[in-house]
PDB file of C-alpha atoms in Angstrom:
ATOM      1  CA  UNK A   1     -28.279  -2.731   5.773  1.00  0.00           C
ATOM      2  CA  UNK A   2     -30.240  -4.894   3.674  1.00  0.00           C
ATOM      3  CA  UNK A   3     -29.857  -8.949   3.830  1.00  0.00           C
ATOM      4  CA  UNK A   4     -28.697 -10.073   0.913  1.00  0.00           C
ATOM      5  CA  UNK A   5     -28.915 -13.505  -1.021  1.00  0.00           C
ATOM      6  CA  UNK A   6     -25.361 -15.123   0.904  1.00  0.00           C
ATOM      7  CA  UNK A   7     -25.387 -18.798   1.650  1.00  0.00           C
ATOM      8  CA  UNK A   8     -25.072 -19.126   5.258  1.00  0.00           C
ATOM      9  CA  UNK A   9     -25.361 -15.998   7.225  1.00  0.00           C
ATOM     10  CA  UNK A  10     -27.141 -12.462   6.756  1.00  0.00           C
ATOM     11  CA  UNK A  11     -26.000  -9.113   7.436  1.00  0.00           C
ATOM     12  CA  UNK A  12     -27.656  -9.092  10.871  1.00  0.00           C
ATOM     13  CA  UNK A  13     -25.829 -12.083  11.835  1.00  0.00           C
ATOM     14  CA  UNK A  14     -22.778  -9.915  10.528  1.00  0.00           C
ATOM     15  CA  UNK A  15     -23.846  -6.791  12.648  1.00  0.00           C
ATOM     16  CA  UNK A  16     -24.456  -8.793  15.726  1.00  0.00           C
ATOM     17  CA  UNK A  17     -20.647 -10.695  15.861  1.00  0.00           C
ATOM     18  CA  UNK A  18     -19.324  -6.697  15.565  1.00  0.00           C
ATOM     19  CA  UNK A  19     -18.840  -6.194  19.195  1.00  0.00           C
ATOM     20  CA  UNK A  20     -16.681  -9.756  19.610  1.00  0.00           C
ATOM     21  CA  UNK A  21     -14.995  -8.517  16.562  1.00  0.00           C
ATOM     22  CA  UNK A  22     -14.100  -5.143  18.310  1.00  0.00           C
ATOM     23  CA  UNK A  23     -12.937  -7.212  21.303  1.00  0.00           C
ATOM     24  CA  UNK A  24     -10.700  -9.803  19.255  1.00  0.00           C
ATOM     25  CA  UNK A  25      -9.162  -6.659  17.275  1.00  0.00           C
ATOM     26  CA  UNK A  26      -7.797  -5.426  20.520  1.00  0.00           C
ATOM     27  CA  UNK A  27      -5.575  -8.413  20.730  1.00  0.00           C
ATOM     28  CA  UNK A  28      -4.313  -7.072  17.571  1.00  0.00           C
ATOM     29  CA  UNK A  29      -4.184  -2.928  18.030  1.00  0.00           C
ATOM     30  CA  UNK A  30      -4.667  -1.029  21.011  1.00  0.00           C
ATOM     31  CA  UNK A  31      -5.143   2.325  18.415  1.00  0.00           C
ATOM     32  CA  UNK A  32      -9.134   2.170  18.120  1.00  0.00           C
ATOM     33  CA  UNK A  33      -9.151   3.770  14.624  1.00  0.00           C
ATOM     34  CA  UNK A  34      -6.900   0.557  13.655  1.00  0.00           C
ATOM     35  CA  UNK A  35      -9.249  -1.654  15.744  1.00  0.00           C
ATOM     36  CA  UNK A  36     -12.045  -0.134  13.310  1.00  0.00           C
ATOM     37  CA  UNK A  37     -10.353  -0.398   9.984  1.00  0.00           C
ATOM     38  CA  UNK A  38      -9.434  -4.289  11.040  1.00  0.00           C
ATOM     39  CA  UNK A  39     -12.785  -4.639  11.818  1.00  0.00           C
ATOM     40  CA  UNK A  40     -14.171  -3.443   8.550  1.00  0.00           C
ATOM     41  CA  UNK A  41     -11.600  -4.900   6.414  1.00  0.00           C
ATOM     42  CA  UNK A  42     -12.841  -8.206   7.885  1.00  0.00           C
ATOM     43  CA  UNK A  43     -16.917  -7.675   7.710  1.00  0.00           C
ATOM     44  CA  UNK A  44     -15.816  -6.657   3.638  1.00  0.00           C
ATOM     45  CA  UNK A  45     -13.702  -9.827   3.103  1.00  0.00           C
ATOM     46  CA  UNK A  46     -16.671 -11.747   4.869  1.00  0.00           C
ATOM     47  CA  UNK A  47     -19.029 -10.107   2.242  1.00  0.00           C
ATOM     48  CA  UNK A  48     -16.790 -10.272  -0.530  1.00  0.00           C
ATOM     49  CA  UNK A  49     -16.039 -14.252   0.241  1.00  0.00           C
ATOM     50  CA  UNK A  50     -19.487 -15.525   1.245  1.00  0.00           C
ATOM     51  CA  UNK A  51     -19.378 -18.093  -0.833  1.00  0.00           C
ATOM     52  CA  UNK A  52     -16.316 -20.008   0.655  1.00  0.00           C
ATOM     53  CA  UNK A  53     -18.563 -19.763   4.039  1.00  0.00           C
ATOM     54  CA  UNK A  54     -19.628 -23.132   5.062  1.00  0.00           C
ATOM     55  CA  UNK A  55     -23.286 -23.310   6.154  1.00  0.00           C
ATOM     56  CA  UNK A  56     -23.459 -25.198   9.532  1.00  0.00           C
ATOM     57  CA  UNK A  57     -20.100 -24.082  10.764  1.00  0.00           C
ATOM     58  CA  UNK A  58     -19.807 -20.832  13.285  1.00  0.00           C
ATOM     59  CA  UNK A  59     -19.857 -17.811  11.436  1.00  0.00           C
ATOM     60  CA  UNK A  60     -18.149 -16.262  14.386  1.00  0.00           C
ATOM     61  CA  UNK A  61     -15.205 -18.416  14.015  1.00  0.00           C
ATOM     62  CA  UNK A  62     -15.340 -17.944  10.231  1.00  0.00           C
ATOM     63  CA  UNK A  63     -15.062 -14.084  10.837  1.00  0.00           C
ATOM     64  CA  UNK A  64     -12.119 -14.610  13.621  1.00  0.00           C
ATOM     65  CA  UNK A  65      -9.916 -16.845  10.917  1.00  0.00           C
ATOM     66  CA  UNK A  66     -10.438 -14.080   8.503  1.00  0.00           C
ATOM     67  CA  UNK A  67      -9.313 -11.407  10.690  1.00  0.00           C
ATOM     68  CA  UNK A  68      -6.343 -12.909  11.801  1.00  0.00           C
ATOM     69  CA  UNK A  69      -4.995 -14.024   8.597  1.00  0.00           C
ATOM     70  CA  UNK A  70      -6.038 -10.285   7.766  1.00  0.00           C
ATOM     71  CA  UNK A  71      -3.795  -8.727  10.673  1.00  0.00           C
ATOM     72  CA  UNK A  72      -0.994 -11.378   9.786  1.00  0.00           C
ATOM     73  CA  UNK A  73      -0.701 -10.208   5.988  1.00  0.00           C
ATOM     74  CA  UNK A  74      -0.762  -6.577   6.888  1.00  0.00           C
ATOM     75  CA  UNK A  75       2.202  -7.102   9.820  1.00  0.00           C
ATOM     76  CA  UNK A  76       4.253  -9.390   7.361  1.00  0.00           C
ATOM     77  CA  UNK A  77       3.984  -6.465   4.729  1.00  0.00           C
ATOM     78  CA  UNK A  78       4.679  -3.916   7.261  1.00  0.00           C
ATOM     79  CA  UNK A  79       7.962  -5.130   8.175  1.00  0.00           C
ATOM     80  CA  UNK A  80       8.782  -5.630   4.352  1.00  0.00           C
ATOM     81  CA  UNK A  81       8.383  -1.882   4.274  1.00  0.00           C
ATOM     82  CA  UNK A  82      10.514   1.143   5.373  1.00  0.00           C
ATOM     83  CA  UNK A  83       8.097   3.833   6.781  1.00  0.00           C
ATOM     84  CA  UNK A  84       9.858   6.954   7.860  1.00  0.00           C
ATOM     85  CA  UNK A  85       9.647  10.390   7.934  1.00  0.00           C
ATOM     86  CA  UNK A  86      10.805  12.660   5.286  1.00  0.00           C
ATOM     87  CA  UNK A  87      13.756  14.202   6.999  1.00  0.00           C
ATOM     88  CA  UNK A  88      15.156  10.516   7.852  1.00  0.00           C
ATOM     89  CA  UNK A  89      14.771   8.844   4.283  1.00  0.00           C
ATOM     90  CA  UNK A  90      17.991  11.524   3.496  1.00  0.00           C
ATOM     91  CA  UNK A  91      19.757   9.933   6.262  1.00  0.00           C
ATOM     92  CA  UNK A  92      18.850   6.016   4.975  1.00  0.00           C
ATOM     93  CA  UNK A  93      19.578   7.131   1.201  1.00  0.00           C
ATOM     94  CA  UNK A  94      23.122   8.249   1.941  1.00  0.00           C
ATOM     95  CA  UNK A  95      26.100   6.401   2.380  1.00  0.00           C
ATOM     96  CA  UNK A  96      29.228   7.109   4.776  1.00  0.00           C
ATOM     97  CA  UNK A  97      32.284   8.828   2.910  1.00  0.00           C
ATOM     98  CA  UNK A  98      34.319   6.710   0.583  1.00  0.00           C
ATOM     99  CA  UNK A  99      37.879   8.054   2.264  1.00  0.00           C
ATOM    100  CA  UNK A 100      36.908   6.048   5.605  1.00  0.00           C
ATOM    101  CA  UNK A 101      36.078   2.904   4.071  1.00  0.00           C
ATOM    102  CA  UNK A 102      39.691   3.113   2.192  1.00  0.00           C
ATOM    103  CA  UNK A 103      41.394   4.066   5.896  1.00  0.00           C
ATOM    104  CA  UNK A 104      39.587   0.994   7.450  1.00  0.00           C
ATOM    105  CA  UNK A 105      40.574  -1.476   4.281  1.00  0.00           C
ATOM    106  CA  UNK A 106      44.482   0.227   4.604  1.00  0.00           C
ATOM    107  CA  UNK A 107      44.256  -0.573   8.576  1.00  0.00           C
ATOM    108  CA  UNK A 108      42.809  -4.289   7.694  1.00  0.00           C
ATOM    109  CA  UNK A 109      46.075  -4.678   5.242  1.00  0.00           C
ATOM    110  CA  UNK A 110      48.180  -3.834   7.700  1.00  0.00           C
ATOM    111  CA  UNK A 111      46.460  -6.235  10.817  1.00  0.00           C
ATOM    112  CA  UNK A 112      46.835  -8.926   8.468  1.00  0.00           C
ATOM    113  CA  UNK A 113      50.159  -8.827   7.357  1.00  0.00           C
ATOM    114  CA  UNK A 114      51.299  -8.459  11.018  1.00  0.00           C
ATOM    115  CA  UNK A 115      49.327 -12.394  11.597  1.00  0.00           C
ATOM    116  CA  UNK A 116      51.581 -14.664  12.054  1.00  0.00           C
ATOM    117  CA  UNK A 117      52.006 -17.047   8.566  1.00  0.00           C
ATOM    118  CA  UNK A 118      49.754 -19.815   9.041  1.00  0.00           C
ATOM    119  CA  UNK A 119      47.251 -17.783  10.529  1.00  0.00           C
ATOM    120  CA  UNK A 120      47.597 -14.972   7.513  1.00  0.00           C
ATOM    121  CA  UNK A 121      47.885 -17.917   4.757  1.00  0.00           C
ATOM    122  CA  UNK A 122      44.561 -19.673   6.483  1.00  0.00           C
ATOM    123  CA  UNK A 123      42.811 -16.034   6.227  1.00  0.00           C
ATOM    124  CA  UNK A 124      44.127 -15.634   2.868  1.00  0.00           C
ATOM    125  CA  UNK A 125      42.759 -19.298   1.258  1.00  0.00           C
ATOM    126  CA  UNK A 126      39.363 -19.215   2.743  1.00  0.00           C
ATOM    127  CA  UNK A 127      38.193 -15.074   3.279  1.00  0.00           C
ATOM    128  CA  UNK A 128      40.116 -13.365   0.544  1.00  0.00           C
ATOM    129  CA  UNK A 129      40.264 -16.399  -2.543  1.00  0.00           C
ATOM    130  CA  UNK A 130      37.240 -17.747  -0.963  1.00  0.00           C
ATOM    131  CA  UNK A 131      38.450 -21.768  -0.814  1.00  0.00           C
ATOM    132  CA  UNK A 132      36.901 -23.882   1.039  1.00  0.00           C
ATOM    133  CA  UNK A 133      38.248 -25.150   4.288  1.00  0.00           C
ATOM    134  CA  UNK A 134      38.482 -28.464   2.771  1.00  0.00           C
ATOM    135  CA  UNK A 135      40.506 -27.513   0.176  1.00  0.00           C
ATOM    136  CA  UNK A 136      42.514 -25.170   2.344  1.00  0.00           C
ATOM    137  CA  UNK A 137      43.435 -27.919   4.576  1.00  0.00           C
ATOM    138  CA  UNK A 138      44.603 -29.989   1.100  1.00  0.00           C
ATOM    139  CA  UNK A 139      46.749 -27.029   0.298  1.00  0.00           C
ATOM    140  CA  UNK A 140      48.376 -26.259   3.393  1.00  0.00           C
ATOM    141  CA  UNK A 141      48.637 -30.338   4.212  1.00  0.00           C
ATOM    142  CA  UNK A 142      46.636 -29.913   7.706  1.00  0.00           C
ATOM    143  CA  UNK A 143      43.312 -31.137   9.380  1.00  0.00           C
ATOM    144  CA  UNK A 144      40.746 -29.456   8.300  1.00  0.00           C
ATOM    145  CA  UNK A 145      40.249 -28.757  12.139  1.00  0.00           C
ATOM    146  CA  UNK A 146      43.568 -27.102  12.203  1.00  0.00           C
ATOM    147  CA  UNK A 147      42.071 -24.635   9.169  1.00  0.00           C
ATOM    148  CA  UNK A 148      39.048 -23.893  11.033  1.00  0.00           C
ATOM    149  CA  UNK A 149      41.511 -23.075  14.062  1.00  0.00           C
ATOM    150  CA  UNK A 150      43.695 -20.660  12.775  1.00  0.00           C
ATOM    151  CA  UNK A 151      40.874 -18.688  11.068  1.00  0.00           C
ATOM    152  CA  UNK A 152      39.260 -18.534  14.620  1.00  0.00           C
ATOM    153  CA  UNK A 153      42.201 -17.107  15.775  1.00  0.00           C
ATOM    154  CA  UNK A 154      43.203 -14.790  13.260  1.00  0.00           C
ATOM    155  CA  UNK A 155      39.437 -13.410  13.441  1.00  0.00           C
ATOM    156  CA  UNK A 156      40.011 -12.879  17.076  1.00  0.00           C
ATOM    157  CA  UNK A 157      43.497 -11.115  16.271  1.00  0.00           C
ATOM    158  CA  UNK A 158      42.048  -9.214  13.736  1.00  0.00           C
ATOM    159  CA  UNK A 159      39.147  -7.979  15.888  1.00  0.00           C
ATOM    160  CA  UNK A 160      41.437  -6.859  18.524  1.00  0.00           C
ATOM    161  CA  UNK A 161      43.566  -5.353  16.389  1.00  0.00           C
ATOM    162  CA  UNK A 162      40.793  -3.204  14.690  1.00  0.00           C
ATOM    163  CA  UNK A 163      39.130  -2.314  17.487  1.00  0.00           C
ATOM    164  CA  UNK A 164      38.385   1.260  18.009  1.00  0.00           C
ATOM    165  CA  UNK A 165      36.625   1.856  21.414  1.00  0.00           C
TER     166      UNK A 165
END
């Protein structure tokens, strides 16, 4: 490598912080052909950024920032992304058949008509017509507590009721 005209540091400064770069990238990846593209990701952003460098502040340091907030990108983009094999992306494309769906909705009809009325009117105003507890308690001329309680409860009903173990 040749030293180029950078403000700051050389590339033999560069080559000699490679081994504590190695060493920080293992906090990162324990795969050493991930420790190496981390590595030179970082010595290229370096290069490609020397002019943000600060003369008189530790280039080590410098190269450390950039290689976490390097690693930190790439993980927040990784779990953005759905990486799978071939054979499974047929499996996360498909959906479960329609005619259970309409056997579950049919069994939820039937658990909540068989609430008692205040707990099957308070399921009614705020899950299925989507009013707010406040204005379910006005309605129903109750506490807004007493709302929130009998929705508790019929969710507790309902879950026992449904349940399939």
């Amino acid at each position: 490598m040749q030293d180029h005209d950078r403000p700051g540091f050389t590339d033999a400064e560069l080559l000699d912080n490679m081994p504590a770069l190695r060493c920080f990238a293992r906090r990162f990846h324990s795969s050493t052909s991930d420790i190496d593209d981390l590595v030179q990701e970082t010595i290229a952003k370096a290069i490609a950024h020397s002019g943000n460098f600060r003369p008189g502040t530790r280039l080590r340091s410098w190269l450390f920032t950039i290689m976490r907030n390097t690693f930190c990108t790439k993980f927040k983009m990784s779990k953005r992304e759905y990486v799978g094999e071939i054979e499974d992306s047929a499996d996360w494309a498909s959906s479960p058949p329609s005619q259970i769906w309409e056997v579950r909705g049919h069994e939820l009809e039937v658990a909540i008509s068989a609430l008692p009325d205040n707990y099957r009117t308070a399921v009614d105003l705020v899950f299925l017509q989507g009013v707010s507890y406040e204005a379910a308690a006005d309605r129903c001329g109750v506490p807004i507590g007493t709302i929130k309680s009998r929705v508790n409860r019929a969710r507790h009903q309902l879950t026992k009721a449904l349940d399939t173990e």
